[in-house]
PDB file of C-alpha atoms in Angstrom:
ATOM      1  CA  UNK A 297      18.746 -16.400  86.856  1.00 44.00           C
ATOM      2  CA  UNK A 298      19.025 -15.533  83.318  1.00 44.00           C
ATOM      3  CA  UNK A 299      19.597 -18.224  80.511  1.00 46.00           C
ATOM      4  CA  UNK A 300      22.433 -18.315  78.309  1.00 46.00           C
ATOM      5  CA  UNK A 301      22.848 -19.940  75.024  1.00 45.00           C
ATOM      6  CA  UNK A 302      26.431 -21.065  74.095  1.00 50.00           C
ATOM      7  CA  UNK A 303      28.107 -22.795  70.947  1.00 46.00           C
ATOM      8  CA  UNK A 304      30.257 -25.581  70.840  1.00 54.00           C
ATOM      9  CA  UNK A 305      33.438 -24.981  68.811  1.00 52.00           C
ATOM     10  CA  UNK A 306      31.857 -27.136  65.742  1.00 53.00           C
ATOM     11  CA  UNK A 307      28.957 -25.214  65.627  1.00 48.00           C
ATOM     12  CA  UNK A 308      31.312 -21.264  65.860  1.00 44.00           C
ATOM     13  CA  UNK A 309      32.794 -22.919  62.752  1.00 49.00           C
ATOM     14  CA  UNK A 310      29.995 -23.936  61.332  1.00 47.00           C
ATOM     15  CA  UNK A 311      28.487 -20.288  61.404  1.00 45.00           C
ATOM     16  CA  UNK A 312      32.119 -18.461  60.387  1.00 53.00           C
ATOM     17  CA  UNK A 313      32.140 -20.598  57.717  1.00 56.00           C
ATOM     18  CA  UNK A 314      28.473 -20.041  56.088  1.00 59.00           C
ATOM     19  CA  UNK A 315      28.942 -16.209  56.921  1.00 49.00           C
ATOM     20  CA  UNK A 316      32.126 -15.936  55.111  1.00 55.00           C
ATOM     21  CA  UNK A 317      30.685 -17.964  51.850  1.00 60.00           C
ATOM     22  CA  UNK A 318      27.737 -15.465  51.832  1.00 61.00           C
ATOM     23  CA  UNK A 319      30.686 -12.731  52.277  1.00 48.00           C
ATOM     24  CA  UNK A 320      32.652 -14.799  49.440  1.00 50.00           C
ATOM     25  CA  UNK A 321      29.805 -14.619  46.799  1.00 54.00           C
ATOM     26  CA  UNK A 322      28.455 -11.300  47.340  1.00 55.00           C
ATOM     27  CA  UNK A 323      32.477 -10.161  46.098  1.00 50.00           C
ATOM     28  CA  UNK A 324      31.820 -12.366  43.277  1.00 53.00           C
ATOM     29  CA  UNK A 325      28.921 -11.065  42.169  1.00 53.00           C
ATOM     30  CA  UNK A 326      30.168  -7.819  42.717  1.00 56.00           C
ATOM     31  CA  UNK A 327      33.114  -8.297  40.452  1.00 51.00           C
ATOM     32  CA  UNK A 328      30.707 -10.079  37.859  1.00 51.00           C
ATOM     33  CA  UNK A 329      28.202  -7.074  38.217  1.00 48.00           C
ATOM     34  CA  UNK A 330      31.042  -4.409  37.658  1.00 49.00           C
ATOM     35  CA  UNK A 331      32.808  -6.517  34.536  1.00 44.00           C
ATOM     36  CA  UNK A 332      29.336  -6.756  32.684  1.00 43.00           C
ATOM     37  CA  UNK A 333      28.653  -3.218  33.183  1.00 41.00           C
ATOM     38  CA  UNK A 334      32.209  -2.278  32.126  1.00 44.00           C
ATOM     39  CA  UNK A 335      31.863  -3.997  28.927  1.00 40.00           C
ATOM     40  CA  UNK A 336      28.290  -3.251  28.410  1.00 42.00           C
ATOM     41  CA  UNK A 337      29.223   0.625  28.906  1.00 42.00           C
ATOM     42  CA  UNK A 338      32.013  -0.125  26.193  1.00 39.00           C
ATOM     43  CA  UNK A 339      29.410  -1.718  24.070  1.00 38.00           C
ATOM     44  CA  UNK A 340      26.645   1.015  24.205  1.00 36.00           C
ATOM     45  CA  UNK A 341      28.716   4.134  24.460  1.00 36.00           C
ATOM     46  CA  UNK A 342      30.976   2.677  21.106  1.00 38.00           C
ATOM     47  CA  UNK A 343      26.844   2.176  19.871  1.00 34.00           C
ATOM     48  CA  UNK A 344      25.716   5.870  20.727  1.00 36.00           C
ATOM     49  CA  UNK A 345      28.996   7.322  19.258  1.00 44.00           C
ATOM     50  CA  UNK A 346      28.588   5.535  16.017  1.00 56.00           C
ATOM     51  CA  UNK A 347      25.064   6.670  15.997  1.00 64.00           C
ATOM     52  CA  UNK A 348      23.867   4.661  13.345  1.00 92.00           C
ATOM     53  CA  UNK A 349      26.932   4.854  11.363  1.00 97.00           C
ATOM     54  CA  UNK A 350      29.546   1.771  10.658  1.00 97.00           C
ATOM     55  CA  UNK A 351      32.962   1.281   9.480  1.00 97.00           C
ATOM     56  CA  UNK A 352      32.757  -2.183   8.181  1.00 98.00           C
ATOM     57  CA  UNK A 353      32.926  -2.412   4.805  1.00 98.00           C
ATOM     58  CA  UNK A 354      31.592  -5.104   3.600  1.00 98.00           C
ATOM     59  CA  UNK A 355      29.574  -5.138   0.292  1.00 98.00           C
ATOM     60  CA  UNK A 356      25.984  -5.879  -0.109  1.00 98.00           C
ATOM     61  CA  UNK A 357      24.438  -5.793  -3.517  1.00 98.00           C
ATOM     62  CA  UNK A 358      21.090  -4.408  -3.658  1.00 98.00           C
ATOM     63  CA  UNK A 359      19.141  -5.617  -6.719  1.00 97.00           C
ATOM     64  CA  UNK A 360      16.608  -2.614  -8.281  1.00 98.00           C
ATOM     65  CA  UNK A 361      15.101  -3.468 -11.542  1.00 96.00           C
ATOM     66  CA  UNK A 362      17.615  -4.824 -14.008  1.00 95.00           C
ATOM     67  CA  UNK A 363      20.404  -2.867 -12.133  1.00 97.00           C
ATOM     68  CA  UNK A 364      22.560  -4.122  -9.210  1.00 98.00           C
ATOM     69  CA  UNK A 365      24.005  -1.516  -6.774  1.00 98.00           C
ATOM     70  CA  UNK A 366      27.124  -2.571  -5.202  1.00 98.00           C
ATOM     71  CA  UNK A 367      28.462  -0.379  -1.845  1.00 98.00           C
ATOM     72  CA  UNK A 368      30.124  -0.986   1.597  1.00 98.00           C
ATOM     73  CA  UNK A 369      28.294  -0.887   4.245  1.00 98.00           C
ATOM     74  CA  UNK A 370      29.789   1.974   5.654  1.00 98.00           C
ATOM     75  CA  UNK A 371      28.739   4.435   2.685  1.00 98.00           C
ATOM     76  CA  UNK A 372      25.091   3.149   3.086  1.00 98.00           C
ATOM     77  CA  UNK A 373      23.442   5.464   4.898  1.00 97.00           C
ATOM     78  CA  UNK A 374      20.680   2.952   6.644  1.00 97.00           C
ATOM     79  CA  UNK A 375      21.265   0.278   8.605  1.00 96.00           C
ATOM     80  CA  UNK A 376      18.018  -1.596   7.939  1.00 97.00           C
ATOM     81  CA  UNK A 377      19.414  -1.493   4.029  1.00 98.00           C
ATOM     82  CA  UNK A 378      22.846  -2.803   4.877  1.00 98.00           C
ATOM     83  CA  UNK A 379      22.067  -6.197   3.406  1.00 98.00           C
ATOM     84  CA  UNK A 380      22.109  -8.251  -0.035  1.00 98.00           C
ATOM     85  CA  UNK A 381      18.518  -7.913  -1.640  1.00 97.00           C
ATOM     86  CA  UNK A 382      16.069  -6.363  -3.950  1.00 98.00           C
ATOM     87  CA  UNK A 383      14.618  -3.069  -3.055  1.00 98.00           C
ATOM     88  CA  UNK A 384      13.482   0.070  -4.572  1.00 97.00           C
ATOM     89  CA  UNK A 385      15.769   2.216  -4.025  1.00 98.00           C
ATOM     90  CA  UNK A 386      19.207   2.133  -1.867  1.00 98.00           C
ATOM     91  CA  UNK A 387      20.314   5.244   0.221  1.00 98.00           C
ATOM     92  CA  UNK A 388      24.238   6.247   0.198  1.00 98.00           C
ATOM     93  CA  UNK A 389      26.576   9.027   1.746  1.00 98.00           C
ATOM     94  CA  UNK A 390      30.138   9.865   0.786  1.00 98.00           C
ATOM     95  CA  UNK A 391      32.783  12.289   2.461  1.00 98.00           C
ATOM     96  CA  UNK A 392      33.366  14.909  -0.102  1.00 98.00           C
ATOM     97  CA  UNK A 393      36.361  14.607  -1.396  1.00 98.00           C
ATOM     98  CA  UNK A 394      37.665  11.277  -1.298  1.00 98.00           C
ATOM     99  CA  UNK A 395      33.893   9.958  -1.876  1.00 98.00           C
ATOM    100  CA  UNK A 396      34.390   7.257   0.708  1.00 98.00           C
ATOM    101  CA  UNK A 397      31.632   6.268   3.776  1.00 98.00           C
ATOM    102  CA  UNK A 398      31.839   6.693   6.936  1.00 98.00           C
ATOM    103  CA  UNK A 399      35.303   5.846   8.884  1.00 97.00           C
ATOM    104  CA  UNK A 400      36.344   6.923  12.392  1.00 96.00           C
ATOM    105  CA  UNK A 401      38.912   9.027  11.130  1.00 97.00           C
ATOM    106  CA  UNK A 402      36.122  11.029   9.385  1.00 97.00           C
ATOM    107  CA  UNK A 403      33.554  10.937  11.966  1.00 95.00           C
ATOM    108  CA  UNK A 404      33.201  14.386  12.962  1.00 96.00           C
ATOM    109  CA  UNK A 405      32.040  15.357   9.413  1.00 97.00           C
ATOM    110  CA  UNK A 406      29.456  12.361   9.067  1.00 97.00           C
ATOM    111  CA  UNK A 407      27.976  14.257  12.171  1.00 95.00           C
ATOM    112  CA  UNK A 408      28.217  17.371  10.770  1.00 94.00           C
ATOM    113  CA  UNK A 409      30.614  18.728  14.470  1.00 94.00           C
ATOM    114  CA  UNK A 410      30.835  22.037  14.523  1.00 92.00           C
ATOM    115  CA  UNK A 411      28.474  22.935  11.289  1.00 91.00           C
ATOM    116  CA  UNK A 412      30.572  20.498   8.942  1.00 91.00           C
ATOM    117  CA  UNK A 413      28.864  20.249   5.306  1.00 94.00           C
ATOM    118  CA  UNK A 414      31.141  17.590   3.533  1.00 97.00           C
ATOM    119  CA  UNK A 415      29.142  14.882   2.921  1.00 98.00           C
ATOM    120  CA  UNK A 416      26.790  14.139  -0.313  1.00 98.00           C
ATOM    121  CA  UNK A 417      23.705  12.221   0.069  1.00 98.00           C
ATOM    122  CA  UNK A 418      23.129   9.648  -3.321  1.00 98.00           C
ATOM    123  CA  UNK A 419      19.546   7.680  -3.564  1.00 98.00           C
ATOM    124  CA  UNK A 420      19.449   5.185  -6.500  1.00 98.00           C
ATOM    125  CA  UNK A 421      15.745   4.032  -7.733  1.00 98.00           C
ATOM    126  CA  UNK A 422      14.290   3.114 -10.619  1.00 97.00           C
ATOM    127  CA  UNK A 423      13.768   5.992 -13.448  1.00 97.00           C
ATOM    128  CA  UNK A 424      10.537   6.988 -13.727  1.00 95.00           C
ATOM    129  CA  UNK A 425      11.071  10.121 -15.616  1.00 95.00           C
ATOM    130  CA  UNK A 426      12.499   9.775 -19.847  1.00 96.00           C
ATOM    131  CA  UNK A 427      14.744  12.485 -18.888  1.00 97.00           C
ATOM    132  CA  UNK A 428      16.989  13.223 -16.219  1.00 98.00           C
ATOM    133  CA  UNK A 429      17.294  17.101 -14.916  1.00 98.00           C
ATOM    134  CA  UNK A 430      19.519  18.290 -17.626  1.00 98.00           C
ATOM    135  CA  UNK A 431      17.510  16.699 -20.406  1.00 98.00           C
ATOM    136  CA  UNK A 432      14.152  18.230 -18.967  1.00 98.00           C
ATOM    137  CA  UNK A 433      15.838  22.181 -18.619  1.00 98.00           C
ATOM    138  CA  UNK A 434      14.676  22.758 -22.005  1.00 97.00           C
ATOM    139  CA  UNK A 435      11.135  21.198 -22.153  1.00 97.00           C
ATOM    140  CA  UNK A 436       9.800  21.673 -18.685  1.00 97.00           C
ATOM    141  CA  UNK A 437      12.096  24.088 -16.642  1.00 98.00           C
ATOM    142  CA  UNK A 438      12.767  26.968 -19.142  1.00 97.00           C
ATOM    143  CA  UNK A 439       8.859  27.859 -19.154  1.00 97.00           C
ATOM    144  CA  UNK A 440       8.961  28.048 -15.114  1.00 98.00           C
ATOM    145  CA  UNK A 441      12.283  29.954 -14.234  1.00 98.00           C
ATOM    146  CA  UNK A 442      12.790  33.940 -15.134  1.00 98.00           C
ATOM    147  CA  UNK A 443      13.955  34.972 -18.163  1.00 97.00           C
ATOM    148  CA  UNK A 444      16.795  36.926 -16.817  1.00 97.00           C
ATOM    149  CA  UNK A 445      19.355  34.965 -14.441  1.00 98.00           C
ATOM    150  CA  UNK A 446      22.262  36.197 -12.237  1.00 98.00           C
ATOM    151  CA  UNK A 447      25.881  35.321 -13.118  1.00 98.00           C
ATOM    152  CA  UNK A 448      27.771  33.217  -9.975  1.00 98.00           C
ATOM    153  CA  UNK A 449      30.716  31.945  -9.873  1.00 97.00           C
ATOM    154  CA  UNK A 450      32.067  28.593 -12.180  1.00 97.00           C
ATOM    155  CA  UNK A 451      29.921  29.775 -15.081  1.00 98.00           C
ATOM    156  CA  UNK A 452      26.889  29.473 -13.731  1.00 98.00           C
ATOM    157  CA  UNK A 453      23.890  31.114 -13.798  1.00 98.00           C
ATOM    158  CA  UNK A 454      20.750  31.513 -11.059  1.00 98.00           C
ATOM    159  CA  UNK A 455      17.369  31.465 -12.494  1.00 98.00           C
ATOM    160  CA  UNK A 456      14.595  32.246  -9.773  1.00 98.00           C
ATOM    161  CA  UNK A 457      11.347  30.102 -10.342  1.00 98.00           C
ATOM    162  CA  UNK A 458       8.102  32.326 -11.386  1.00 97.00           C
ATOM    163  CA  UNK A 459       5.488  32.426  -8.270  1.00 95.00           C
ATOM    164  CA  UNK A 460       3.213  30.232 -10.122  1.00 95.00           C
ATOM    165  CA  UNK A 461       6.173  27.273 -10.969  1.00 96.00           C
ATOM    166  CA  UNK A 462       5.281  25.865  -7.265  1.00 94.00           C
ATOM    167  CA  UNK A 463       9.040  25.332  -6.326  1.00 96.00           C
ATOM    168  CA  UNK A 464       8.903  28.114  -3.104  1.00 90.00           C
ATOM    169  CA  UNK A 465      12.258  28.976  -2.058  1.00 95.00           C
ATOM    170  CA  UNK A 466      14.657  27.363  -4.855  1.00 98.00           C
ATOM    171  CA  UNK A 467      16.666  28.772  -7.611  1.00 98.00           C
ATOM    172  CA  UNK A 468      17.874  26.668 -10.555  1.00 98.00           C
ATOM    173  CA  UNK A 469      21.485  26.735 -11.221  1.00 98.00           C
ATOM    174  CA  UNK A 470      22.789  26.525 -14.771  1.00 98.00           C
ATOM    175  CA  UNK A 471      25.846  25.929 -16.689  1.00 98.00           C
ATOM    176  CA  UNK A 472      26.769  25.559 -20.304  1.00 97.00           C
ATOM    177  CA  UNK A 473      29.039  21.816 -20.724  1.00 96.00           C
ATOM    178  CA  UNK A 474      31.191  20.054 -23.862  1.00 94.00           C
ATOM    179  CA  UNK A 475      28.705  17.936 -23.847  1.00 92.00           C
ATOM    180  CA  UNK A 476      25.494  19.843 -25.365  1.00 91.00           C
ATOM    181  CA  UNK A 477      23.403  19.160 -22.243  1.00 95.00           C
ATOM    182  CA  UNK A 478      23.891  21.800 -19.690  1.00 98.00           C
ATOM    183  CA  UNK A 479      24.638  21.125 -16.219  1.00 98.00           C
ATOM    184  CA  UNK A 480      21.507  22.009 -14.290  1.00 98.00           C
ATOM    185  CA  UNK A 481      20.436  21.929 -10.377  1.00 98.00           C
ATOM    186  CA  UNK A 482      18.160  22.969  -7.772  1.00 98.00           C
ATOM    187  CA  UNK A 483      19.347  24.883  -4.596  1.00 98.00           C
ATOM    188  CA  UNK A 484      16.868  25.723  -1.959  1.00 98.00           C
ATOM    189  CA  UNK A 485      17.497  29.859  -0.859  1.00 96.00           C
ATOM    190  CA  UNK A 486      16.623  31.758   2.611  1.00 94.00           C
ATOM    191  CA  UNK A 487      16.354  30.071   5.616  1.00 93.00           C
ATOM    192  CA  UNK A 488      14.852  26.375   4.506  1.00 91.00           C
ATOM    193  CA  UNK A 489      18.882  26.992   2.877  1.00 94.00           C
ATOM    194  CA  UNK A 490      20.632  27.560   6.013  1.00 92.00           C
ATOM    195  CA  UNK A 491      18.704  24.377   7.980  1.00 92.00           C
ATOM    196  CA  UNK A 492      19.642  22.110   4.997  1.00 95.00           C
ATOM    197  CA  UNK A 493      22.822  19.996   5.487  1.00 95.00           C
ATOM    198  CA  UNK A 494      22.534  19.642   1.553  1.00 97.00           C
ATOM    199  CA  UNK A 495      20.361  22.346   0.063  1.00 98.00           C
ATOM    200  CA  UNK A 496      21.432  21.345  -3.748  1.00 98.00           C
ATOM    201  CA  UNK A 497      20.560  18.689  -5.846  1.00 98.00           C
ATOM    202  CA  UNK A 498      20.854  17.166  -8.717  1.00 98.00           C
ATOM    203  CA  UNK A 499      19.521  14.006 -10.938  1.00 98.00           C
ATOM    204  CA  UNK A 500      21.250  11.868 -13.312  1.00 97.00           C
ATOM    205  CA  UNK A 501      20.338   8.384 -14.851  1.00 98.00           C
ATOM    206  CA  UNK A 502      22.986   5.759 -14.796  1.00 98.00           C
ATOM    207  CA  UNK A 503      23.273   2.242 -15.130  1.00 97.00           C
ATOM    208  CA  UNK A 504      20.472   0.076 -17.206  1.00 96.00           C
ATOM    209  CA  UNK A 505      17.138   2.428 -15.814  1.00 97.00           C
ATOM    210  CA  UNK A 506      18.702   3.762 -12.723  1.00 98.00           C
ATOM    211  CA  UNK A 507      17.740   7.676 -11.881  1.00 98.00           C
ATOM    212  CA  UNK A 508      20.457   8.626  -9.379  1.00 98.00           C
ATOM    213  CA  UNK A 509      19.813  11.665  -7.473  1.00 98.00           C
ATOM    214  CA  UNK A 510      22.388  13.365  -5.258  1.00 98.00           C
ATOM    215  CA  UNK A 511      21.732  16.391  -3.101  1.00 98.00           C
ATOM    216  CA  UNK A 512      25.060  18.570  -1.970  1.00 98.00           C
ATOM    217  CA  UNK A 513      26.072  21.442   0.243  1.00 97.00           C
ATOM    218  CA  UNK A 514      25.659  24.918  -1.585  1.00 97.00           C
ATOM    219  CA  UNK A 515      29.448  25.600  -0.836  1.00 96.00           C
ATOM    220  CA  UNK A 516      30.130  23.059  -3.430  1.00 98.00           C
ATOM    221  CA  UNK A 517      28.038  23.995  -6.379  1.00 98.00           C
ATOM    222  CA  UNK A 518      30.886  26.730  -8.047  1.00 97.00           C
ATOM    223  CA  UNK A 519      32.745  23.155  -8.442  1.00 98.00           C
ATOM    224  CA  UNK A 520      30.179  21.746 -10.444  1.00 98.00           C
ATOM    225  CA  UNK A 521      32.393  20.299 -12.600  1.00 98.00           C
ATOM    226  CA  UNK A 522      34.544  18.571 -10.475  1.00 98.00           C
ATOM    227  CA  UNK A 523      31.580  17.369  -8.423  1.00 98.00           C
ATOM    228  CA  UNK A 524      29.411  16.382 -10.876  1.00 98.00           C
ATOM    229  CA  UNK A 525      32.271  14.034 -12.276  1.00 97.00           C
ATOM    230  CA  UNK A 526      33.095  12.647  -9.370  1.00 98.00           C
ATOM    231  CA  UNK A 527      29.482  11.308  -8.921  1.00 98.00           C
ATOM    232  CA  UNK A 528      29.730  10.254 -11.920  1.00 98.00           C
ATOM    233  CA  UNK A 529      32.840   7.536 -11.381  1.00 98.00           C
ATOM    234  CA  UNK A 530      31.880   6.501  -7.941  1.00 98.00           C
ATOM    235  CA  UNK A 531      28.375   5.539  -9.223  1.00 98.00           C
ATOM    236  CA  UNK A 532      30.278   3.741 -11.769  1.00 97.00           C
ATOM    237  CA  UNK A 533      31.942   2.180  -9.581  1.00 98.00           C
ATOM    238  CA  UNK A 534      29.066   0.864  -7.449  1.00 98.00           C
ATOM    239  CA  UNK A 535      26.513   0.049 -10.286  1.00 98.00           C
ATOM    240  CA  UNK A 536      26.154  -2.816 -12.719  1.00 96.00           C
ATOM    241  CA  UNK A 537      23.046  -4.479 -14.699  1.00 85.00           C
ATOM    242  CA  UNK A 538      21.744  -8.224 -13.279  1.00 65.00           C
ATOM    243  CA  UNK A 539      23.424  -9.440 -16.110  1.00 58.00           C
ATOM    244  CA  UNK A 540      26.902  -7.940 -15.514  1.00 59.00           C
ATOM    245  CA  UNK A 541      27.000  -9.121 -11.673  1.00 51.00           C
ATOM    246  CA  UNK A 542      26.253 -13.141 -12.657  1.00 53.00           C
TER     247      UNK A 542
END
């Protein structure tokens, strides 16, 4: 005769009920499981499209020297420099025209989609040089560029750099100005040219003992003028000496 186990009605409720709370949980921790991966996947796919960009705009001063630079965080181009402090030098990008940082609206030219070259890269640091490229065209660059030049367009004029000057693949780009001092920059040629999001640039010194250096697609350099004086105001806008910002 075969043995048979039976439950009381107590203990059939008994089991029901600790079977459906392990049923009961397991949902919840289903639900909880799918809500944190739902907003983590909101979280980290909003993190890979900014791709180390931002669109807050809150302004840090960075301290270098005697000289304060002043700039949202979303035209600094770093995001371990997106603080208030002293450094050496600070990093920037602006949208050419409007010379703003990085927004969503203008997010397909901060990542250069489909071969975009709008955006100027700024670095501010401490001058280390007496003069800035336009005051050293006379002394130091005339002796290492041809003596004969190629007209382009804007007034300018291409100088290729003698073998021996030990800039390899770069022309120098000059143009006479109001001013006295002519407008002068370097633009890599051939194919370093063509990798390059910004194959120009260009030095300047601002503020107190700032050098300001700003490399710049080649398609912009026969609007030198406008460029250069655009660069000009915005770094006025951002820059002021230690004793100005107290």
């Amino acid at each position: 005769m075969k043995n048979s186990i039976t439950l009381d009605d107590d203990e059939v409720k008994l089991v029901d009920s600790s079977f459906m709370m392990r049923v009961f949980y397991g949902f919840l921790a289903m639900a909880l499981l799918s809500v944190a991966i739902s907003v983590g996947g909101k979280w980290f796919g909003r993190s890979v499209s900014l791709a180390g960009h931002t669109e807050d705009t809150t302004i840090h001063e960075t301290v270098i020297g005697n000289d304060v630079v002043a700039a949202p965080a979303n035209a600094i181009r770093f995001e371990r420099a997106r603080r208030d402090g002293i450094a050496d030098r600070l990093d920037l990008y602006l949208r050419w025209p409007d010379m703003r940082g990085y927004s969503a609206e203008t997010r397909d030219d901060f990542n250069h989609v489909g071969g975009s070259r709008r955006i100027l890269f700024l670095t501010f640091e401490h001058r280390i040089m007496s003069r800035d490229m336009s005051g050293r065209f006379e002394p130091i660059y005339r002796s290492l560029i041809e003596d004969k030049g190629t007209p382009a367009p804007g007034g300018l004029v291409l100088y290729e750099f003698k073998p021996n000057s030990g800039y390899l693949n770069e022309v120098l780009a000059v143009a006479e100005t109001s001013t006295g001092q002519p407008f002068v920059a370097r633009c890599l040629i051939g194919m370093s040219a063509e990798e390059s999001l910004a194959p120009c640039e260009r030095d300047l010194h601002v503020g107190d003992n700032l050098s300001l250096t700003y490399r710049f697609p080649r398609e912009l350099l026969q609007g030198w003028r406008a460029l250069d004086a655009a660069v000009l105001a915005r770094a006025g806008d951002f820059v002021s000496t230690a004793r100005q910002s107290r």
